PDB file of C-alpha atoms in Angstrom:
ATOM      1  CA  MET A   1      60.886 107.555 -40.896  1.00 62.00           C
ATOM      2  CA  LEU A   2      59.413 103.914 -41.098  1.00 66.00           C
ATOM      3  CA  PRO A   3      55.631 105.845 -41.140  1.00 69.00           C
ATOM      4  CA  ILE A   4      56.540 108.697 -43.630  1.00 77.00           C
ATOM      5  CA  PHE A   5      57.655 105.669 -45.885  1.00 80.00           C
ATOM      6  CA  GLU A   6      54.632 103.834 -45.219  1.00 81.00           C
ATOM      7  CA  SER A   7      52.395 106.318 -45.827  1.00 79.00           C
ATOM      8  CA  LEU A   8      54.061 107.320 -49.299  1.00 85.00           C
ATOM      9  CA  LEU A   9      53.836 104.033 -50.271  1.00 88.00           C
ATOM     10  CA  PRO A  10      50.737 103.606 -51.843  1.00 89.00           C
ATOM     11  CA  VAL A  11      50.654 106.895 -53.698  1.00 88.00           C
ATOM     12  CA  PHE A  12      53.904 105.650 -54.932  1.00 90.00           C
ATOM     13  CA  LEU A  13      52.192 102.488 -56.011  1.00 92.00           C
ATOM     14  CA  LEU A  14      50.057 104.682 -58.334  1.00 92.00           C
ATOM     15  CA  ILE A  15      52.866 105.930 -59.898  1.00 90.00           C
ATOM     16  CA  ALA A  16      54.177 103.007 -60.863  1.00 92.00           C
ATOM     17  CA  ILE A  17      51.130 100.679 -61.847  1.00 95.00           C
ATOM     18  CA  GLY A  18      50.105 103.432 -64.200  1.00 92.00           C
ATOM     19  CA  ALA A  19      53.638 102.823 -66.058  1.00 91.00           C
ATOM     20  CA  PHE A  20      53.271  99.453 -65.998  1.00 94.00           C
ATOM     21  CA  LEU A  21      49.382  99.858 -67.153  1.00 93.00           C
ATOM     22  CA  LYS A  22      51.219 102.064 -70.326  1.00 91.00           C
ATOM     23  CA  TYR A  23      54.227  99.912 -70.780  1.00 90.00           C
ATOM     24  CA  VAL A  24      52.254  96.712 -71.844  1.00 92.00           C
ATOM     25  CA  LYS A  25      49.334  98.452 -73.688  1.00 89.00           C
ATOM     26  CA  LEU A  26      47.060  97.143 -72.033  1.00 87.00           C
ATOM     27  CA  ILE A  27      44.993 101.113 -72.994  1.00 87.00           C
ATOM     28  CA  GLN A  28      45.807 102.710 -76.285  1.00 86.00           C
ATOM     29  CA  ASP A  29      47.362 105.845 -76.242  1.00 84.00           C
ATOM     30  CA  ASP A  30      45.147 107.714 -77.785  1.00 84.00           C
ATOM     31  CA  HIS A  31      42.580 106.550 -74.648  1.00 89.00           C
ATOM     32  CA  TRP A  32      45.190 108.268 -72.215  1.00 89.00           C
ATOM     33  CA  ALA A  33      44.737 111.441 -73.856  1.00 84.00           C
ATOM     34  CA  GLY A  34      41.463 110.888 -72.511  1.00 88.00           C
ATOM     35  CA  LEU A  35      41.275 109.962 -69.509  1.00 90.00           C
ATOM     36  CA  GLU A  36      44.119 112.957 -69.250  1.00 86.00           C
ATOM     37  CA  ARG A  37      41.586 114.896 -70.699  1.00 85.00           C
ATOM     38  CA  ILE A  38      38.441 114.084 -68.017  1.00 90.00           C
ATOM     39  CA  SER A  39      41.094 114.754 -65.402  1.00 88.00           C
ATOM     40  CA  TYR A  40      42.869 117.639 -66.232  1.00 81.00           C
ATOM     41  CA  PHE A  41      38.734 119.380 -66.759  1.00 86.00           C
ATOM     42  CA  LEU A  42      36.197 117.337 -64.627  1.00 91.00           C
ATOM     43  CA  PHE A  43      38.017 114.880 -61.661  1.00 91.00           C
ATOM     44  CA  PHE A  44      40.657 117.260 -60.686  1.00 85.00           C
ATOM     45  CA  PRO A  45      38.525 120.633 -60.242  1.00 89.00           C
ATOM     46  CA  ALA A  46      36.143 118.936 -58.741  1.00 92.00           C
ATOM     47  CA  LEU A  47      38.088 118.374 -55.950  1.00 88.00           C
ATOM     48  CA  LEU A  48      39.396 120.925 -55.800  1.00 85.00           C
ATOM     49  CA  VAL A  49      35.659 122.692 -55.693  1.00 91.00           C
ATOM     50  CA  TYR A  50      35.033 120.655 -52.686  1.00 91.00           C
ATOM     51  CA  THR A  51      37.397 120.418 -51.013  1.00 86.00           C
ATOM     52  CA  ILE A  52      37.305 124.164 -50.383  1.00 86.00           C
ATOM     53  CA  TYR A  53      33.247 124.412 -50.442  1.00 89.00           C
ATOM     54  CA  LYS A  54      33.580 121.932 -46.915  1.00 87.00           C
ATOM     55  CA  THR A  55      36.108 123.254 -45.319  1.00 80.00           C
ATOM     56  CA  ASP A  56      36.535 126.018 -41.960  1.00 78.00           C
ATOM     57  CA  PHE A  57      39.106 128.236 -43.307  1.00 76.00           C
ATOM     58  CA  SER A  58      38.856 129.681 -39.362  1.00 76.00           C
ATOM     59  CA  THR A  59      41.507 127.691 -37.916  1.00 68.00           C
ATOM     60  CA  ILE A  60      43.398 128.132 -41.178  1.00 74.00           C
ATOM     61  CA  GLU A  61      45.868 130.243 -41.805  1.00 81.00           C
ATOM     62  CA  ALA A  62      45.259 131.079 -45.415  1.00 81.00           C
ATOM     63  CA  GLY A  63      46.645 134.886 -46.070  1.00 89.00           C
ATOM     64  CA  THR A  64      49.727 133.678 -44.550  1.00 93.00           C
ATOM     65  CA  ALA A  65      50.087 129.828 -46.221  1.00 93.00           C
ATOM     66  CA  LEU A  66      49.502 132.395 -49.778  1.00 93.00           C
ATOM     67  CA  PHE A  67      52.347 135.149 -49.028  1.00 95.00           C
ATOM     68  CA  ALA A  68      54.696 132.191 -48.156  1.00 95.00           C
ATOM     69  CA  PHE A  69      53.745 130.931 -52.351  1.00 96.00           C
ATOM     70  CA  PHE A  70      54.238 133.724 -54.022  1.00 95.00           C
ATOM     71  CA  LEU A  71      56.285 135.004 -52.275  1.00 97.00           C
ATOM     72  CA  GLY A  72      58.710 131.803 -52.492  1.00 97.00           C
ATOM     73  CA  LEU A  73      58.150 131.893 -56.084  1.00 96.00           C
ATOM     74  CA  ALA A  74      59.241 134.964 -56.775  1.00 97.00           C
ATOM     75  CA  ILE A  75      62.349 133.873 -55.649  1.00 97.00           C
ATOM     76  CA  ILE A  76      61.697 130.537 -57.050  1.00 97.00           C
ATOM     77  CA  LEU A  77      61.399 132.572 -60.869  1.00 97.00           C
ATOM     78  CA  VAL A  78      63.914 135.196 -60.665  1.00 97.00           C
ATOM     79  CA  LEU A  79      66.935 132.194 -59.785  1.00 97.00           C
ATOM     80  CA  GLY A  80      65.292 129.934 -62.920  1.00 97.00           C
ATOM     81  CA  PHE A  81      66.565 133.061 -64.522  1.00 96.00           C
ATOM     82  CA  LEU A  82      69.600 134.161 -63.307  1.00 97.00           C
ATOM     83  CA  LEU A  83      70.769 130.498 -63.597  1.00 96.00           C
ATOM     84  CA  ARG A  84      70.385 130.161 -67.610  1.00 96.00           C
ATOM     85  CA  VAL A  85      73.513 131.505 -68.798  1.00 95.00           C
ATOM     86  CA  PRO A  86      75.563 129.917 -65.979  1.00 96.00           C
ATOM     87  CA  MET A  87      74.163 126.467 -66.424  1.00 95.00           C
ATOM     88  CA  GLU A  88      74.219 126.303 -70.231  1.00 94.00           C
ATOM     89  CA  ALA A  89      78.128 127.221 -70.141  1.00 93.00           C
ATOM     90  CA  ALA A  90      78.686 124.123 -67.504  1.00 92.00           C
ATOM     91  CA  PHE A  91      76.536 121.780 -69.076  1.00 92.00           C
ATOM     92  CA  GLY A  92      76.956 122.651 -72.464  1.00 91.00           C
ATOM     93  CA  LEU A  93      73.086 123.346 -72.744  1.00 93.00           C
ATOM     94  CA  SER A  94      71.217 125.445 -75.784  1.00 93.00           C
ATOM     95  CA  SER A  95      68.388 127.757 -74.620  1.00 93.00           C
ATOM     96  CA  ALA A  96      66.401 125.579 -75.938  1.00 93.00           C
ATOM     97  CA  SER A  97      67.461 122.574 -73.489  1.00 93.00           C
ATOM     98  CA  TYR A  98      68.014 125.139 -70.652  1.00 96.00           C
ATOM     99  CA  SER A  99      63.675 125.890 -70.584  1.00 95.00           C
ATOM    100  CA  SER A 100      62.963 122.705 -70.201  1.00 94.00           C
ATOM    101  CA  VAL A 101      65.684 122.582 -66.741  1.00 96.00           C
ATOM    102  CA  PHE A 102      63.833 125.675 -66.064  1.00 97.00           C
ATOM    103  CA  GLN A 103      60.493 124.029 -66.432  1.00 95.00           C
ATOM    104  CA  GLY A 104      61.649 121.361 -64.467  1.00 95.00           C
ATOM    105  CA  PHE A 105      62.991 124.332 -61.540  1.00 95.00           C
ATOM    106  CA  THR A 106      58.976 125.971 -61.497  1.00 96.00           C
ATOM    107  CA  ARG A 107      57.081 123.732 -62.155  1.00 93.00           C
ATOM    108  CA  TRP A 108      54.834 121.194 -59.517  1.00 91.00           C
ATOM    109  CA  ASN A 109      52.864 118.041 -60.358  1.00 89.00           C
ATOM    110  CA  GLY A 110      50.033 119.015 -58.395  1.00 86.00           C
ATOM    111  CA  PHE A 111      48.119 115.539 -58.394  1.00 83.00           C
ATOM    112  CA  VAL A 112      51.138 114.260 -56.363  1.00 91.00           C
ATOM    113  CA  ALA A 113      50.854 117.363 -53.932  1.00 92.00           C
ATOM    114  CA  LEU A 114      47.208 116.575 -52.469  1.00 89.00           C
ATOM    115  CA  ALA A 115      47.582 112.755 -52.628  1.00 89.00           C
ATOM    116  CA  ILE A 116      50.487 113.407 -50.008  1.00 92.00           C
ATOM    117  CA  ALA A 117      49.027 115.745 -48.272  1.00 91.00           C
ATOM    118  CA  GLU A 118      45.864 113.990 -47.855  1.00 85.00           C
ATOM    119  CA  LYS A 119      47.507 111.004 -46.506  1.00 84.00           C
ATOM    120  CA  MET A 120      49.831 113.159 -45.017  1.00 82.00           C
ATOM    121  CA  GLY A 121      48.645 116.436 -42.842  1.00 76.00           C
ATOM    122  CA  GLY A 122      44.697 115.777 -42.738  1.00 77.00           C
ATOM    123  CA  PRO A 123      41.973 118.162 -44.752  1.00 80.00           C
ATOM    124  CA  ASP A 124      43.673 121.262 -43.762  1.00 82.00           C
ATOM    125  CA  ALA A 125      46.953 120.252 -45.719  1.00 89.00           C
ATOM    126  CA  VAL A 126      45.287 119.415 -48.407  1.00 89.00           C
ATOM    127  CA  VAL A 127      42.948 122.548 -48.506  1.00 88.00           C
ATOM    128  CA  ILE A 128      46.851 124.017 -48.459  1.00 92.00           C
ATOM    129  CA  VAL A 129      48.395 122.574 -50.535  1.00 91.00           C
ATOM    130  CA  ALA A 130      44.185 123.388 -53.080  1.00 87.00           C
ATOM    131  CA  MET A 131      45.128 126.936 -51.929  1.00 87.00           C
ATOM    132  CA  GLY A 132      48.535 126.337 -53.681  1.00 89.00           C
ATOM    133  CA  ILE A 133      47.794 125.274 -56.998  1.00 86.00           C
ATOM    134  CA  GLY A 134      44.456 128.128 -57.610  1.00 80.00           C
ATOM    135  CA  ALA A 135      47.205 130.967 -56.527  1.00 82.00           C
ATOM    136  CA  ILE A 136      50.350 129.985 -58.668  1.00 86.00           C
ATOM    137  CA  SER A 137      49.084 128.252 -60.949  1.00 82.00           C
ATOM    138  CA  ILE A 138      48.695 130.745 -63.584  1.00 79.00           C
ATOM    139  CA  PRO A 139      52.024 132.888 -62.488  1.00 87.00           C
ATOM    140  CA  ILE A 140      53.497 129.519 -63.781  1.00 89.00           C
ATOM    141  CA  SER A 141      52.111 128.729 -66.323  1.00 83.00           C
ATOM    142  CA  VAL A 142      52.019 132.842 -67.715  1.00 83.00           C
ATOM    143  CA  VAL A 143      56.349 132.093 -67.072  1.00 89.00           C
ATOM    144  CA  ASN A 144      57.751 128.784 -68.267  1.00 88.00           C
ATOM    145  CA  LEU A 145      54.891 130.628 -71.667  1.00 83.00           C
ATOM    146  CA  ILE A 146      58.121 133.136 -71.599  1.00 85.00           C
ATOM    147  CA  ALA A 147      59.903 131.875 -71.065  1.00 89.00           C
ATOM    148  CA  LEU A 148      59.842 128.850 -73.874  1.00 86.00           C
ATOM    149  CA  ILE A 149      58.807 131.887 -76.289  1.00 84.00           C
ATOM    150  CA  ARG A 150      62.060 133.604 -75.518  1.00 86.00           C
ATOM    151  CA  TRP A 151      63.539 129.881 -75.470  1.00 91.00           C
ATOM    152  CA  GLY A 152      61.967 127.831 -77.837  1.00 82.00           C
ATOM    153  CA  GLU A 153      62.754 127.124 -81.206  1.00 77.00           C
ATOM    154  CA  ARG A 154      59.975 127.396 -82.776  1.00 65.00           C
ATOM    155  CA  SER A 155      57.145 130.321 -82.914  1.00 58.00           C
ATOM    156  CA  ALA A 156      53.088 129.727 -81.407  1.00 55.00           C
ATOM    157  CA  ASN A 157      50.352 131.381 -81.020  1.00 56.00           C
ATOM    158  CA  ILE A 158      50.260 133.814 -78.227  1.00 56.00           C
ATOM    159  CA  GLY A 159      47.356 135.191 -77.866  1.00 57.00           C
ATOM    160  CA  ASN A 160      45.334 131.718 -77.871  1.00 58.00           C
ATOM    161  CA  ARG A 161      47.617 130.471 -75.399  1.00 58.00           C
ATOM    162  CA  PHE A 162      47.077 132.873 -73.066  1.00 59.00           C
ATOM    163  CA  PHE A 163      44.629 131.980 -73.228  1.00 61.00           C
ATOM    164  CA  LEU A 164      44.367 128.754 -72.422  1.00 56.00           C
ATOM    165  CA  VAL A 165      46.125 129.707 -69.582  1.00 59.00           C
ATOM    166  CA  ILE A 166      44.069 131.924 -67.750  1.00 60.00           C
ATOM    167  CA  ARG A 167      40.734 129.703 -68.272  1.00 66.00           C
ATOM    168  CA  ASN A 168      42.608 126.908 -66.617  1.00 70.00           C
ATOM    169  CA  PRO A 169      40.104 124.798 -65.106  1.00 81.00           C
ATOM    170  CA  LEU A 170      42.268 124.274 -62.108  1.00 74.00           C
ATOM    171  CA  VAL A 171      42.176 128.362 -61.097  1.00 75.00           C
ATOM    172  CA  ILE A 172      38.209 127.812 -62.121  1.00 83.00           C
ATOM    173  CA  GLY A 173      37.350 125.201 -59.562  1.00 85.00           C
ATOM    174  CA  THR A 174      39.578 126.516 -56.684  1.00 81.00           C
ATOM    175  CA  ALA A 175      37.476 129.773 -57.235  1.00 84.00           C
ATOM    176  CA  SER A 176      34.260 128.379 -57.346  1.00 90.00           C
ATOM    177  CA  GLY A 177      35.003 126.187 -54.352  1.00 89.00           C
ATOM    178  CA  LEU A 178      35.700 129.844 -52.153  1.00 86.00           C
ATOM    179  CA  VAL A 179      32.252 131.476 -53.636  1.00 91.00           C
ATOM    180  CA  LEU A 180      30.761 128.473 -52.492  1.00 92.00           C
ATOM    181  CA  ASN A 181      32.387 128.541 -49.124  1.00 89.00           C
ATOM    182  CA  PHE A 182      31.867 132.241 -48.322  1.00 87.00           C
ATOM    183  CA  THR A 183      29.447 133.654 -49.843  1.00 92.00           C
ATOM    184  CA  GLY A 184      27.294 130.507 -46.947  1.00 90.00           C
ATOM    185  CA  PHE A 185      26.631 129.016 -50.627  1.00 91.00           C
ATOM    186  CA  LYS A 186      24.892 125.223 -49.890  1.00 92.00           C
ATOM    187  CA  LEU A 187      24.008 122.923 -52.477  1.00 93.00           C
ATOM    188  CA  TYR A 188      21.686 120.614 -53.175  1.00 93.00           C
ATOM    189  CA  LEU A 189      22.585 117.649 -50.612  1.00 94.00           C
ATOM    190  CA  PRO A 190      22.449 114.612 -53.992  1.00 95.00           C
ATOM    191  CA  PHE A 191      25.118 117.583 -55.505  1.00 95.00           C
ATOM    192  CA  GLU A 192      26.923 117.721 -53.578  1.00 95.00           C
ATOM    193  CA  ASP A 193      27.079 114.238 -53.192  1.00 95.00           C
ATOM    194  CA  THR A 194      27.910 113.168 -56.632  1.00 95.00           C
ATOM    195  CA  LEU A 195      30.972 115.908 -56.375  1.00 95.00           C
ATOM    196  CA  ARG A 196      31.986 113.868 -53.373  1.00 94.00           C
ATOM    197  CA  LEU A 197      31.978 110.959 -55.459  1.00 94.00           C
ATOM    198  CA  VAL A 198      33.993 112.611 -58.715  1.00 94.00           C
ATOM    199  CA  SER A 199      36.048 114.425 -56.404  1.00 91.00           C
ATOM    200  CA  GLN A 200      37.533 111.060 -55.369  1.00 90.00           C
ATOM    201  CA  ILE A 201      38.647 109.491 -58.242  1.00 91.00           C
ATOM    202  CA  SER A 202      40.731 112.407 -58.884  1.00 88.00           C
ATOM    203  CA  LEU A 203      43.511 111.568 -56.937  1.00 86.00           C
ATOM    204  CA  PRO A 204      44.081 108.003 -58.368  1.00 91.00           C
ATOM    205  CA  MET A 205      43.304 108.569 -61.522  1.00 91.00           C
ATOM    206  CA  GLY A 206      45.380 111.672 -61.798  1.00 87.00           C
ATOM    207  CA  LEU A 207      48.348 109.327 -60.169  1.00 88.00           C
ATOM    208  CA  LEU A 208      48.216 106.541 -63.308  1.00 92.00           C
ATOM    209  CA  LEU A 209      48.494 109.182 -65.489  1.00 89.00           C
ATOM    210  CA  VAL A 210      51.775 110.152 -63.569  1.00 87.00           C
ATOM    211  CA  GLY A 211      53.568 107.037 -63.851  1.00 88.00           C
ATOM    212  CA  ALA A 212      52.039 106.778 -66.952  1.00 87.00           C
ATOM    213  CA  GLY A 213      53.687 110.080 -68.321  1.00 82.00           C
ATOM    214  CA  LEU A 214      56.504 108.780 -67.894  1.00 83.00           C
ATOM    215  CA  ARG A 215      59.007 108.676 -70.419  1.00 77.00           C
ATOM    216  CA  PHE A 216      62.238 106.531 -69.025  1.00 76.00           C
ATOM    217  CA  ILE A 217      65.339 107.548 -72.714  1.00 72.00           C
ATOM    218  CA  MET A 218      67.517 109.510 -70.956  1.00 68.00           C
ATOM    219  CA  PRO A 219      69.475 111.788 -72.918  1.00 67.00           C
ATOM    220  CA  ARG A 220      73.387 110.528 -71.626  1.00 70.00           C
ATOM    221  CA  LYS A 221      74.483 113.989 -73.419  1.00 71.00           C
ATOM    222  CA  THR A 222      71.939 116.138 -70.659  1.00 80.00           C
ATOM    223  CA  LEU A 223      72.658 113.429 -67.832  1.00 87.00           C
ATOM    224  CA  MET A 224      74.275 116.253 -65.696  1.00 91.00           C
ATOM    225  CA  ALA A 225      71.097 119.193 -66.827  1.00 93.00           C
ATOM    226  CA  VAL A 226      68.436 116.209 -65.100  1.00 94.00           C
ATOM    227  CA  VAL A 227      70.273 115.573 -61.953  1.00 94.00           C
ATOM    228  CA  ALA A 228      71.352 118.762 -61.648  1.00 95.00           C
ATOM    229  CA  ALA A 229      67.208 120.059 -62.207  1.00 95.00           C
ATOM    230  CA  THR A 230      66.819 117.385 -59.371  1.00 96.00           C
ATOM    231  CA  GLY A 231      67.792 118.207 -56.666  1.00 96.00           C
ATOM    232  CA  LEU A 232      67.000 122.343 -57.510  1.00 96.00           C
ATOM    233  CA  LYS A 233      62.895 120.781 -57.657  1.00 97.00           C
ATOM    234  CA  LEU A 234      63.100 118.478 -54.768  1.00 97.00           C
ATOM    235  CA  LEU A 235      65.507 119.936 -52.671  1.00 96.00           C
ATOM    236  CA  LEU A 236      66.103 123.976 -52.707  1.00 97.00           C
ATOM    237  CA  VAL A 237      62.283 124.202 -53.769  1.00 97.00           C
ATOM    238  CA  PRO A 238      61.195 122.444 -50.909  1.00 97.00           C
ATOM    239  CA  ALA A 239      63.980 124.530 -48.755  1.00 97.00           C
ATOM    240  CA  ILE A 240      62.864 127.945 -50.307  1.00 97.00           C
ATOM    241  CA  TYR A 241      58.855 127.648 -49.165  1.00 97.00           C
ATOM    242  CA  VAL A 242      59.904 125.732 -46.204  1.00 96.00           C
ATOM    243  CA  SER A 243      62.138 128.771 -44.918  1.00 96.00           C
ATOM    244  CA  ILE A 244      59.599 131.771 -46.143  1.00 97.00           C
ATOM    245  CA  ALA A 245      56.525 130.052 -44.715  1.00 96.00           C
ATOM    246  CA  TYR A 246      58.459 129.788 -40.817  1.00 96.00           C
ATOM    247  CA  PHE A 247      59.689 133.081 -40.684  1.00 95.00           C
ATOM    248  CA  ALA A 248      55.451 134.027 -41.668  1.00 95.00           C
ATOM    249  CA  GLY A 249      55.093 132.393 -38.788  1.00 93.00           C
ATOM    250  CA  LEU A 250      53.154 128.761 -39.656  1.00 93.00           C
ATOM    251  CA  ARG A 251      54.320 126.135 -37.648  1.00 91.00           C
ATOM    252  CA  GLY A 252      52.177 122.597 -37.690  1.00 89.00           C
ATOM    253  CA  SER A 253      49.336 120.950 -40.799  1.00 88.00           C
ATOM    254  CA  GLU A 254      50.106 124.221 -42.394  1.00 91.00           C
ATOM    255  CA  LEU A 255      54.062 124.349 -42.575  1.00 94.00           C
ATOM    256  CA  VAL A 256      54.162 121.054 -43.948  1.00 94.00           C
ATOM    257  CA  ALA A 257      51.529 120.969 -46.948  1.00 94.00           C
ATOM    258  CA  ILE A 258      53.754 124.158 -47.726  1.00 95.00           C
ATOM    259  CA  ALA A 259      56.613 121.705 -47.028  1.00 96.00           C
ATOM    260  CA  ILE A 260      54.889 118.705 -49.130  1.00 95.00           C
ATOM    261  CA  ALA A 261      53.860 121.613 -52.452  1.00 95.00           C
ATOM    262  CA  GLY A 262      57.541 122.822 -52.429  1.00 95.00           C
ATOM    263  CA  CYS A 263      59.210 118.711 -52.818  1.00 95.00           C
ATOM    264  CA  VAL A 264      57.331 117.133 -55.156  1.00 95.00           C
ATOM    265  CA  PRO A 265      57.868 116.664 -59.078  1.00 95.00           C
ATOM    266  CA  SER A 266      57.041 118.689 -61.617  1.00 94.00           C
ATOM    267  CA  ALA A 267      53.766 118.578 -64.059  1.00 87.00           C
ATOM    268  CA  MET A 268      54.512 116.823 -67.150  1.00 82.00           C
ATOM    269  CA  ASN A 269      52.163 118.647 -68.989  1.00 77.00           C
ATOM    270  CA  GLY A 270      55.253 120.498 -69.782  1.00 84.00           C
ATOM    271  CA  TYR A 271      56.679 118.026 -72.468  1.00 84.00           C
ATOM    272  CA  LEU A 272      53.567 119.385 -74.418  1.00 75.00           C
ATOM    273  CA  LEU A 273      54.976 122.403 -73.836  1.00 78.00           C
ATOM    274  CA  ALA A 274      57.518 122.062 -75.060  1.00 86.00           C
ATOM    275  CA  LYS A 275      57.145 119.646 -77.913  1.00 80.00           C
ATOM    276  CA  ASP A 276      55.177 122.807 -79.178  1.00 77.00           C
ATOM    277  CA  LEU A 277      57.350 125.705 -78.732  1.00 79.00           C
ATOM    278  CA  GLY A 278      60.625 123.783 -79.393  1.00 84.00           C
ATOM    279  CA  GLY A 279      61.911 123.204 -76.896  1.00 88.00           C
ATOM    280  CA  ASP A 280      63.712 119.563 -75.446  1.00 90.00           C
ATOM    281  CA  ALA A 281      60.642 117.510 -74.511  1.00 87.00           C
ATOM    282  CA  PRO A 282      62.813 114.317 -74.478  1.00 88.00           C
ATOM    283  CA  LEU A 283      65.370 116.783 -71.299  1.00 92.00           C
ATOM    284  CA  TYR A 284      61.785 117.410 -70.034  1.00 92.00           C
ATOM    285  CA  ALA A 285      60.635 114.011 -69.242  1.00 89.00           C
ATOM    286  CA  ALA A 286      63.995 112.755 -67.936  1.00 90.00           C
ATOM    287  CA  ILE A 287      63.854 115.287 -65.903  1.00 94.00           C
ATOM    288  CA  VAL A 288      60.375 114.759 -64.824  1.00 92.00           C
ATOM    289  CA  THR A 289      61.097 110.804 -65.135  1.00 91.00           C
ATOM    290  CA  MET A 290      64.973 111.476 -62.242  1.00 92.00           C
ATOM    291  CA  GLN A 291      62.551 113.309 -60.614  1.00 94.00           C
ATOM    292  CA  ILE A 292      59.909 110.872 -59.879  1.00 93.00           C
ATOM    293  CA  VAL A 293      61.804 107.934 -58.475  1.00 91.00           C
ATOM    294  CA  VAL A 294      64.112 110.612 -56.421  1.00 95.00           C
ATOM    295  CA  ALA A 295      61.116 111.711 -54.850  1.00 94.00           C
ATOM    296  CA  PHE A 296      60.588 108.843 -53.429  1.00 91.00           C
ATOM    297  CA  PHE A 297      64.132 109.509 -51.110  1.00 92.00           C
ATOM    298  CA  SER A 298      64.146 112.790 -51.222  1.00 95.00           C
ATOM    299  CA  ILE A 299      59.874 113.377 -49.669  1.00 95.00           C
ATOM    300  CA  PRO A 300      60.332 112.023 -46.799  1.00 94.00           C
ATOM    301  CA  PHE A 301      63.107 113.685 -46.044  1.00 94.00           C
ATOM    302  CA  VAL A 302      61.842 116.499 -45.682  1.00 95.00           C
ATOM    303  CA  ILE A 303      58.446 115.744 -44.669  1.00 94.00           C
ATOM    304  CA  LEU A 304      60.129 114.515 -41.193  1.00 93.00           C
ATOM    305  CA  LEU A 305      62.215 117.843 -41.677  1.00 95.00           C
ATOM    306  CA  ALA A 306      59.641 119.997 -41.989  1.00 95.00           C
ATOM    307  CA  THR A 307      57.002 117.808 -39.096  1.00 93.00           C
ATOM    308  CA  TYR A 308      60.396 118.832 -36.694  1.00 93.00           C
ATOM    309  CA  ILE A 309      60.913 122.751 -37.844  1.00 94.00           C
ATOM    310  CA  ALA A 310      57.038 123.035 -37.687  1.00 90.00           C
ATOM    311  CA  THR A 311      56.537 121.381 -34.324  1.00 87.00           C
ATOM    312  CA  SER A 312      59.917 124.084 -32.675  1.00 78.00           C
TER     313      SER A 312
END
């Protein structure tokens, strides 16, 4: 267990540094927004393009991994809808507040997943996680948008939002990498080196942004809902993904990659969606913050268990 903690420590230290930089206001708030945009539209897609472009897919069970992602996501989304009534009754939540629980249960943070995959699983694990991001980011975004429209307290221009989902740069980056890989097209070497250098910025910058996005004010009346959403996301979700992957025949680094994708915290981008559509944005921020704190302890446990299963 100690080697896993030590391998993950740099990931969480970068998150902590991001939170510290935001706290001391070394960077102004509007500058953080600019860093988020350039990471989302340039650095992160460049990482996906370069990683997939350089991958030898003959050594990876890509089809089985995608099956595990899609089936696992379907089960998680159905559970999210089924849990609404009992959780609203148990924790005294409004529908708007439950929409934040739903987002906290179904979303996942690609920056954190890729950083951990790179540390723990190597290139094959990074590719599996990258493909998962490209494959299920649109279904996750669409279903969460529908949930916010249904349960939130504010209307929105739905056509524009669906257009934003479809042109997601993460999906475009994944698709571009696949096209380059499977067509056998070779980038001009200086272009390839530029793409590699840009991609290397992605993970450390992304982790700093995760830390800067944390919100440490906890709404006390919904504390149990925060705890429940954290447990669902960090324990139940990886159990679902790993079970499907195992019975589908995945082993080794591919299975560990599936576990990593499942056990990371939710992404803070759901905060803006909750804020725009009348969800409970403070509750969502509290859920993600608690997930990141607890994840420092839960992720090593999940990876250790997945490694054991992957070699059995």
